[in-house]
XYZ file of N, CA and C in Angstrom:
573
model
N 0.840 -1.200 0.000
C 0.000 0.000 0.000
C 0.874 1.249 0.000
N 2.419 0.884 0.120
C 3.394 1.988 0.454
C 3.014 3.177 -0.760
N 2.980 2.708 -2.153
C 2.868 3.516 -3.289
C 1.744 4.242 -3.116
N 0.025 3.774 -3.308
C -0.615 4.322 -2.826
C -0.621 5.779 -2.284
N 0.015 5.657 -1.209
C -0.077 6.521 0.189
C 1.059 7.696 -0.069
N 2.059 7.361 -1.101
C 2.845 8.246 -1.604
C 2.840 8.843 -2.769
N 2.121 8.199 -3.512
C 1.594 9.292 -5.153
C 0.186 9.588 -5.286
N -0.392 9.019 -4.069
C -2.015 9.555 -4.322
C -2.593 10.170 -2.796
N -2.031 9.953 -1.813
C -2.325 10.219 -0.664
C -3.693 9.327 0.019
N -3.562 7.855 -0.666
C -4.624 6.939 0.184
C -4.162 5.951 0.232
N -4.797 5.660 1.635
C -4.339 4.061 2.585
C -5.371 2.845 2.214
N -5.997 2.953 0.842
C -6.753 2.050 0.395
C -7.725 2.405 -0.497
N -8.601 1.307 -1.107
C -9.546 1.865 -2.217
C -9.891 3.657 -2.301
N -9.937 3.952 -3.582
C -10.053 5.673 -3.865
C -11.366 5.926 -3.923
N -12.506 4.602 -4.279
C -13.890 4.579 -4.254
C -14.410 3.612 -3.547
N -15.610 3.808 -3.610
C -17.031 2.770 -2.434
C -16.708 1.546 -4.068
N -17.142 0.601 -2.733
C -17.320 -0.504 -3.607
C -18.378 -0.750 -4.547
N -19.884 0.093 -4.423
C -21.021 0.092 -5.185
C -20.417 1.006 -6.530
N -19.382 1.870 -6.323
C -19.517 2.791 -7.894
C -18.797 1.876 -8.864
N -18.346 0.718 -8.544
C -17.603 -0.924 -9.371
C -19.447 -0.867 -10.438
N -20.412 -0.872 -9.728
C -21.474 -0.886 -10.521
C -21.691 0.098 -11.835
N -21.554 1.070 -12.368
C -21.480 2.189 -13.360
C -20.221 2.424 -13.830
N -19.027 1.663 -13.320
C -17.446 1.721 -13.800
C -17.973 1.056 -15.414
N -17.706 1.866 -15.950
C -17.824 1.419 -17.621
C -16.571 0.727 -17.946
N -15.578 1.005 -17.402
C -14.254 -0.379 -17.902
C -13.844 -1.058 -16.423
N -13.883 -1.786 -16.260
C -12.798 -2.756 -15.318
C -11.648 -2.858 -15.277
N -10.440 -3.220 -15.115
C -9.505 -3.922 -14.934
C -9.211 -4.789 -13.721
N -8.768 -5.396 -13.761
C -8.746 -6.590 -12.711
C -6.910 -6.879 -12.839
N -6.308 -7.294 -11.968
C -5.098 -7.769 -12.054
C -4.512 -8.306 -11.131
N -4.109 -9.656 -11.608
C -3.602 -11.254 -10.988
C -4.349 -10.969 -9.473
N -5.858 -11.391 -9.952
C -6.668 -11.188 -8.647
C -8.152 -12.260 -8.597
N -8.216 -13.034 -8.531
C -8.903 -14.452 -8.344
C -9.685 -14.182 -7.017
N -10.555 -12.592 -7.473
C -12.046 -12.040 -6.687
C -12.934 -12.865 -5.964
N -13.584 -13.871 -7.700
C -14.479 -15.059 -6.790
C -14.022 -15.587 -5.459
N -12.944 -16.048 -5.517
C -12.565 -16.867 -4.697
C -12.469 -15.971 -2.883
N -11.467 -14.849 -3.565
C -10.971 -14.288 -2.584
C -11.687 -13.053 -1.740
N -12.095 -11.636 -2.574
C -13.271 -11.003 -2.590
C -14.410 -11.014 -2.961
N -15.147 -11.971 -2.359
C -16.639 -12.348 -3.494
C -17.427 -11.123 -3.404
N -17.517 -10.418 -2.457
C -18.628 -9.537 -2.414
C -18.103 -8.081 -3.348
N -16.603 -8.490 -3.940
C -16.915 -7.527 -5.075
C -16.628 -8.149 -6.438
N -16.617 -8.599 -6.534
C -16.763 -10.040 -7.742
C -18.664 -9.712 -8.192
N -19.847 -9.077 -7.370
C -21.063 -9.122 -7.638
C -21.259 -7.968 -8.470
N -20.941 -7.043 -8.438
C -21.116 -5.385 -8.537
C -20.236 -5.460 -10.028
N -18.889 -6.238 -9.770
C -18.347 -6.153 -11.548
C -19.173 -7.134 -12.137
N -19.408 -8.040 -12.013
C -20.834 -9.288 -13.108
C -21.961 -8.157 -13.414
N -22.216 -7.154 -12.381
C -23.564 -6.389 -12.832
C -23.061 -5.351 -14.051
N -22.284 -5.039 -13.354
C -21.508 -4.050 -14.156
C -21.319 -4.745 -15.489
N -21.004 -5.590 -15.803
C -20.636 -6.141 -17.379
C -21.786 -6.254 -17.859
N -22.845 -7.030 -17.188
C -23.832 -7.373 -17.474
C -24.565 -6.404 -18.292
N -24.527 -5.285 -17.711
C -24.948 -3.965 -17.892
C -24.208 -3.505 -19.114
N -23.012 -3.780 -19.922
C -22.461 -3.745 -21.211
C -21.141 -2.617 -20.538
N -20.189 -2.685 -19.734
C -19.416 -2.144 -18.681
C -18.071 -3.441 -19.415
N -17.156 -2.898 -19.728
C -15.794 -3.770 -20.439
C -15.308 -4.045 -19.051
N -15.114 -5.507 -19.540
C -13.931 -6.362 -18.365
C -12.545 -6.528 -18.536
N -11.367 -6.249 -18.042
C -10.025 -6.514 -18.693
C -9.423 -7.388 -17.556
N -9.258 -8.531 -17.901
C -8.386 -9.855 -16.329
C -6.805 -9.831 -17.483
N -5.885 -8.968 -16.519
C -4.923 -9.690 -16.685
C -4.035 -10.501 -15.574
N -3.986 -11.889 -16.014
C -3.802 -12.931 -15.007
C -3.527 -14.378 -16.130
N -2.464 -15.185 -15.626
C -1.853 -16.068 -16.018
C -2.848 -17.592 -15.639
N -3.754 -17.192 -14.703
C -4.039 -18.307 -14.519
C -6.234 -17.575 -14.917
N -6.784 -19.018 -15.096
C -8.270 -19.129 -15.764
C -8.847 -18.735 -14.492
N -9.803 -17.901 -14.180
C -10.176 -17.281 -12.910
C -11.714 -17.556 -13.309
N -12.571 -17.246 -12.565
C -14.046 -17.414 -12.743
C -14.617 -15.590 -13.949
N -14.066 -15.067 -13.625
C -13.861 -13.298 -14.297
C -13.150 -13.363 -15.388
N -12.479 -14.256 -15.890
C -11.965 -14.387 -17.292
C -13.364 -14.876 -18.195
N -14.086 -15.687 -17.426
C -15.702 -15.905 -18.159
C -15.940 -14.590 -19.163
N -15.678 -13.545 -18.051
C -16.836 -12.388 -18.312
C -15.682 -11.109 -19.129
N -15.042 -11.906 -19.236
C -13.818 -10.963 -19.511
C -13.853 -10.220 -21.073
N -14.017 -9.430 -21.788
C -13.815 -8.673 -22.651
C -12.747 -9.079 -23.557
N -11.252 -8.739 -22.761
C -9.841 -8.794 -23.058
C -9.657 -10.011 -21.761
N -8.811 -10.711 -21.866
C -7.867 -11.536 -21.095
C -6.543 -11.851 -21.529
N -5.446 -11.241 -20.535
C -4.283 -10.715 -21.073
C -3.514 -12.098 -19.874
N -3.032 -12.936 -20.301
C -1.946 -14.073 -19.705
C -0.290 -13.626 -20.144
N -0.100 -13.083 -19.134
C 1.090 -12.569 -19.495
C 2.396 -13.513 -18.574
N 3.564 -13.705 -18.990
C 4.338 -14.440 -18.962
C 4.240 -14.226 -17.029
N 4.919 -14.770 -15.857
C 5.071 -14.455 -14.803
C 6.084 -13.558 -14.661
N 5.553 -12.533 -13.713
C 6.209 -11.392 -13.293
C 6.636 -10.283 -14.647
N 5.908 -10.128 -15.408
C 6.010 -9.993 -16.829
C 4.955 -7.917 -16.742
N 3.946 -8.517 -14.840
C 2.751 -7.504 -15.177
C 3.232 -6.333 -15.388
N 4.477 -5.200 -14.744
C 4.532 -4.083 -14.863
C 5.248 -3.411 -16.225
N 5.829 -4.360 -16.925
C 6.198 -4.185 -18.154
C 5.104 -3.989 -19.188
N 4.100 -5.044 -19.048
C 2.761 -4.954 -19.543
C 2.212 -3.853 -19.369
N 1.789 -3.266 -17.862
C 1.370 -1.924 -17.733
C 2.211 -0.571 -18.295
N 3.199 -0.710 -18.459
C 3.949 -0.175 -19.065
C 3.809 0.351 -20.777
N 3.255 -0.879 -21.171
C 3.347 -0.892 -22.384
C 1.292 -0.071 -22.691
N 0.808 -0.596 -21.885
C -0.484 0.367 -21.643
C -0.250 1.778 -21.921
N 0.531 2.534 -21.064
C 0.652 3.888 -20.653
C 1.186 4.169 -21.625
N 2.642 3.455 -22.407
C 3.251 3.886 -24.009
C 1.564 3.974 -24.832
N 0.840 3.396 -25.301
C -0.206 3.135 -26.152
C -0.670 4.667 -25.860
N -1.369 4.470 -24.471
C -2.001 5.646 -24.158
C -1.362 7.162 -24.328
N -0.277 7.320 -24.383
C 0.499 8.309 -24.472
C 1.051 8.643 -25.965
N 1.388 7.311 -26.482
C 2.268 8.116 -28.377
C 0.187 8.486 -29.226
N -0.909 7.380 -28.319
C -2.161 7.774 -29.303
C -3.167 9.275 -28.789
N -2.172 9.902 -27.389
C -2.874 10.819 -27.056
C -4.138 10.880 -26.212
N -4.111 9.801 -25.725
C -5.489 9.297 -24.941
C -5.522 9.822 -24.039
N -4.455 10.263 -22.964
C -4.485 10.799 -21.900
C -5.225 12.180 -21.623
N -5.646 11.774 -20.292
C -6.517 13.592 -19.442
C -5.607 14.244 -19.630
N -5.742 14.966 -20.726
C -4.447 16.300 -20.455
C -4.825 17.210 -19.341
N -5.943 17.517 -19.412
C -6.663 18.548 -18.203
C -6.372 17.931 -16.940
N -6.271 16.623 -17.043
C -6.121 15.912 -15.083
C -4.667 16.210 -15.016
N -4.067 15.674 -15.997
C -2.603 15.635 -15.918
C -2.154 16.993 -15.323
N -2.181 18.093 -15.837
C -1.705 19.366 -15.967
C -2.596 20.057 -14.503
N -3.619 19.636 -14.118
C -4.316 20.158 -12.795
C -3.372 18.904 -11.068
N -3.830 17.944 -11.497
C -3.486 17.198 -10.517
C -2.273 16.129 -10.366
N -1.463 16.069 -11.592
C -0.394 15.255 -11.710
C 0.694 16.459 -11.805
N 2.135 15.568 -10.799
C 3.591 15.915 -11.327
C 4.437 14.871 -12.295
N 5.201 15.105 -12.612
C 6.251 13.979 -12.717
C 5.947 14.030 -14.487
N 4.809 14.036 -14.792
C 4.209 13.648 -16.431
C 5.490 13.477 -17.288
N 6.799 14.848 -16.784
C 7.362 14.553 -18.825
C 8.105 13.640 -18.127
N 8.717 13.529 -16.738
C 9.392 12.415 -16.615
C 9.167 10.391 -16.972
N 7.882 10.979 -16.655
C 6.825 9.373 -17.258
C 7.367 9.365 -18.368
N 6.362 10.345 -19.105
C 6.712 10.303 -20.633
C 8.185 10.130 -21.714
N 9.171 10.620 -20.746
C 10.590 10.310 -21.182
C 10.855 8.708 -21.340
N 10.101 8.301 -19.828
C 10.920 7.051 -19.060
C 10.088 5.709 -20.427
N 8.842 6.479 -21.241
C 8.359 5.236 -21.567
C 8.915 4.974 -23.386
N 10.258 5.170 -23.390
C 10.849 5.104 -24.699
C 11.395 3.204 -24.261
N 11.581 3.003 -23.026
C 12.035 1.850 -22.622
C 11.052 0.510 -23.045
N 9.863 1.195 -23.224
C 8.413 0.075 -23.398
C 7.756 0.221 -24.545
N 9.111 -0.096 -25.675
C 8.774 -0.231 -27.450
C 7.584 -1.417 -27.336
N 6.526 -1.182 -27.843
C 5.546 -2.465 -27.739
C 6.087 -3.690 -28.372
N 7.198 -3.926 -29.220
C 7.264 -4.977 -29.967
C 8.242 -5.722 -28.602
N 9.169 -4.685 -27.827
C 9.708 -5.460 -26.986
C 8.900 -5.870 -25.508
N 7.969 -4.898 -25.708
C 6.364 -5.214 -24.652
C 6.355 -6.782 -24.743
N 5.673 -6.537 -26.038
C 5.334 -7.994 -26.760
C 5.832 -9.465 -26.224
N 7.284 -8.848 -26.841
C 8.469 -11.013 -26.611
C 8.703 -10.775 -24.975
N 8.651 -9.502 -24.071
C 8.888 -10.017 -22.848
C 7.716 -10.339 -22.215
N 6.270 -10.405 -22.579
C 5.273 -10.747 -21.459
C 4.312 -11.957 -22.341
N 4.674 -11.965 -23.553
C 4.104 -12.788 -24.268
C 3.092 -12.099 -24.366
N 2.106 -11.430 -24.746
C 0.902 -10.835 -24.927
C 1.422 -9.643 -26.268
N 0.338 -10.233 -27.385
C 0.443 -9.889 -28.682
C 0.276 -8.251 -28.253
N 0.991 -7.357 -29.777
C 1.137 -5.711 -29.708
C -0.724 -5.759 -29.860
N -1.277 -5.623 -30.547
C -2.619 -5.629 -30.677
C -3.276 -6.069 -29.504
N -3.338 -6.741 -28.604
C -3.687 -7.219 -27.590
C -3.614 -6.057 -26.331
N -2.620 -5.470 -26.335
C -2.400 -4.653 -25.557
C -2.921 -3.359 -26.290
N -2.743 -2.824 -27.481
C -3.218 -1.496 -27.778
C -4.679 -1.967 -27.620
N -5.304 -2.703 -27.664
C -7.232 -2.988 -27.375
C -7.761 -2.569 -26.007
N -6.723 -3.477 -25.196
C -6.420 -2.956 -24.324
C -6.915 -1.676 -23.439
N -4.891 -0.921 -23.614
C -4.916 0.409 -23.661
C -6.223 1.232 -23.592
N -6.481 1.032 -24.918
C -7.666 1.946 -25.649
C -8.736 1.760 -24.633
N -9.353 0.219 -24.346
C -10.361 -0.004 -23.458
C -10.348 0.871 -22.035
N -9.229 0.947 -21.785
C -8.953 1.706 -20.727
C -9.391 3.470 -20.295
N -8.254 3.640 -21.588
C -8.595 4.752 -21.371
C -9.834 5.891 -22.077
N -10.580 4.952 -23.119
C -11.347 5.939 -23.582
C -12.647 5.738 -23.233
N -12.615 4.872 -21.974
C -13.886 4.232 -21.145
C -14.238 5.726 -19.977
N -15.744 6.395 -20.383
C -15.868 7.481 -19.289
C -15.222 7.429 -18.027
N -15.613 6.055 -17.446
C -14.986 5.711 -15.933
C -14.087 4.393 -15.976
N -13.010 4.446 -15.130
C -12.412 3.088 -15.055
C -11.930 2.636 -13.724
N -12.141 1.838 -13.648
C -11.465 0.719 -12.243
C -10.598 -0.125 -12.408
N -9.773 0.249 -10.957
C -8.840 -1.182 -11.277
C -8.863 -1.484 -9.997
N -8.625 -2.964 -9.867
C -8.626 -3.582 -9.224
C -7.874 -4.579 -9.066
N -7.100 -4.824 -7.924
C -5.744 -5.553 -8.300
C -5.020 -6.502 -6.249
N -4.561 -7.342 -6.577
C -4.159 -8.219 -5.707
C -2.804 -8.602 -5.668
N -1.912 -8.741 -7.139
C -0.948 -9.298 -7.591
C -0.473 -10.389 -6.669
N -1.602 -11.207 -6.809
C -1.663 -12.580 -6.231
C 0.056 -13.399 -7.108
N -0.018 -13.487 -7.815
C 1.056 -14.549 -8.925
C 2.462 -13.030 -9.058
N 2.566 -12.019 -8.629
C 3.778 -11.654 -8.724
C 4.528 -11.177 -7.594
N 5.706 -11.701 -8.290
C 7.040 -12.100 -6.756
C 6.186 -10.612 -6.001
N 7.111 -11.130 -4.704
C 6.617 -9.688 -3.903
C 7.989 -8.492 -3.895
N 8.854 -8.883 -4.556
C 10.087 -7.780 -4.787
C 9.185 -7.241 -6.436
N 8.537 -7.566 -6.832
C 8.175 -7.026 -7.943
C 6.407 -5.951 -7.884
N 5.864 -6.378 -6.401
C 4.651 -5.606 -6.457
C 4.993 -4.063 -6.528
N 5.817 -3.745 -5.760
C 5.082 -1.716 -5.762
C 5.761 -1.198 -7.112
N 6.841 -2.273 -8.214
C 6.662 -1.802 -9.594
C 5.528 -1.657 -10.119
N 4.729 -2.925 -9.740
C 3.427 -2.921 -10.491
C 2.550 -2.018 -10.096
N 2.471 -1.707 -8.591
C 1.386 -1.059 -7.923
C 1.380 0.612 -8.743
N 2.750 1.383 -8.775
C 3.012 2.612 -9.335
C 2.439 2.089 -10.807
N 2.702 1.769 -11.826
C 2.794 1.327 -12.941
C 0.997 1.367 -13.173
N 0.003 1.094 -11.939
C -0.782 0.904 -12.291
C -1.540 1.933 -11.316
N -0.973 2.729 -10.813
C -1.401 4.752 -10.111
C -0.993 5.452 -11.453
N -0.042 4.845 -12.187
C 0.386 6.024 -12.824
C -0.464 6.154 -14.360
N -1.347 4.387 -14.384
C -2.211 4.302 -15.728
C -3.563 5.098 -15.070
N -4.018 4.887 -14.008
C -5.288 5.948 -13.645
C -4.831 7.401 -13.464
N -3.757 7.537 -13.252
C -3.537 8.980 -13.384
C -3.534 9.516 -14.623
N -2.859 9.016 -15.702
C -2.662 9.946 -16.737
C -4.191 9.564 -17.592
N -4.941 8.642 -17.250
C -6.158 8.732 -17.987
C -7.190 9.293 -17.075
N -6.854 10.374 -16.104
C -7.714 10.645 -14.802
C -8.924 10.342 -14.371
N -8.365 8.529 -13.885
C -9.074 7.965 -13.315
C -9.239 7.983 -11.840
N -8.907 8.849 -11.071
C -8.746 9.239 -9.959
C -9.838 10.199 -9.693
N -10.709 10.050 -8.451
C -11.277 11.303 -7.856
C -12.258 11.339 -8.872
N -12.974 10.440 -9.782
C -13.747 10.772 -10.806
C -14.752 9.700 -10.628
N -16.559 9.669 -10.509
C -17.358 8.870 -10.259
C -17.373 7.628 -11.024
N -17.383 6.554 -10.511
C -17.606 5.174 -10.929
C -15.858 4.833 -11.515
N -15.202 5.557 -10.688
C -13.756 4.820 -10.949
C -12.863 5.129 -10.100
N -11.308 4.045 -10.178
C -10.182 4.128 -9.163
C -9.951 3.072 -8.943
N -9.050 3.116 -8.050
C -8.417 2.132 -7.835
C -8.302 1.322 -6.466
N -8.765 0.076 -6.410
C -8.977 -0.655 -5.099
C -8.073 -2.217 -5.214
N -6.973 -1.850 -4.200
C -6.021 -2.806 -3.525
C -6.409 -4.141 -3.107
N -6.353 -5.423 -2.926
C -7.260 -6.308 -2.554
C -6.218 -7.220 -1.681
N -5.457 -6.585 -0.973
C -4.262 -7.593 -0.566
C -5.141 -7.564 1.121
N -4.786 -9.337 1.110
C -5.177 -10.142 2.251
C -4.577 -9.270 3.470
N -5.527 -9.742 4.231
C -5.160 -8.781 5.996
C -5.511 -7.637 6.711
């Protein structure tokens, strides 16, 4: 939760668990809900149900890959490179809140420098997940009114989570998914 609490100023979910209901995109990541959070595993089924995009990226067949839109199996420990390669998409196609960015984000050209490192073709051979796969993706993400993510990183090492955790503050930030109804970002780690 260390990242969290240092680039966004919260010690846990940014929204109520009911606005998962009107979140027009999902994301989910290496997070096996049914099992683990069922009672928000209900609110995303409504939510899809309701025609609301699902994105599971996760290596292993989860009960939410059913309902899944996109399902991204990316190699192990492969996720923040992947997210990575999100934020490149979102950034060379212009998708990003420029207005959030420029009101409530720092750091932006430094992002934007840092993501010459996450050529999608080398996205690609390191996580196994096709360039097209990920720009669908991307796109789902960010040109969805509201988005959620939701994430556990159940399957990655734990020297590799708060890469992922930033990697995935810094994809709701630049598509300002933060502080905005029916989206954000909610942590799901046991304890």
């Amino acid at each position: 939760i260390g990242p969290l609490k240092d680039m966004i100023g919260a010690n846990g979910a940014t929204s109520e668990t009911w606005e998962l209901l009107e979140s027009k995109c999902i994301l989910v990541v290496s997070s096996n809900i049914t099992e683990d959070q069922n009672v928000l595993s209900v609110p995303i089924k409504q939510a899809v149900s309701k025609g609301s995009k699902l994105i599971v990226i996760d290596q292993r067949e989860t009960e939410l890959t059913r309902y899944a839109d996109l399902w991204l199996r990316p190699k192990l420990n492969s996720e923040a490179v992947l997210l990575g390669g999100f934020i490149r998409t979102i950034v060379d196609e212009s998708l990003e809140d420029h207005a959030f960015i420029m009101d409530q984000c720092d750091g932006f050209t430094e992002l934007r420098n840092s993501l010459w490192a996450f050529d999608l073709i080398k996205v690609a051979e390191v996580t196994g997940v096709p360039e097209a796969s990920i720009r669908d993706a991307a796109r789902l993400f960010a040109e969805a009114e509201s988005s959620s993510t939701l994430y556990a990183l159940d399957t990655v090492s734990h020297d590799l989570r708060i890469d992922c955790v930033k990697s995935l503050i810094n994809l709701s930030l630049i598509t300002g998914q933060i502080e905005k109804e029916s989206s954000g970002i909610y942590p799901l780690f046991e304890g």
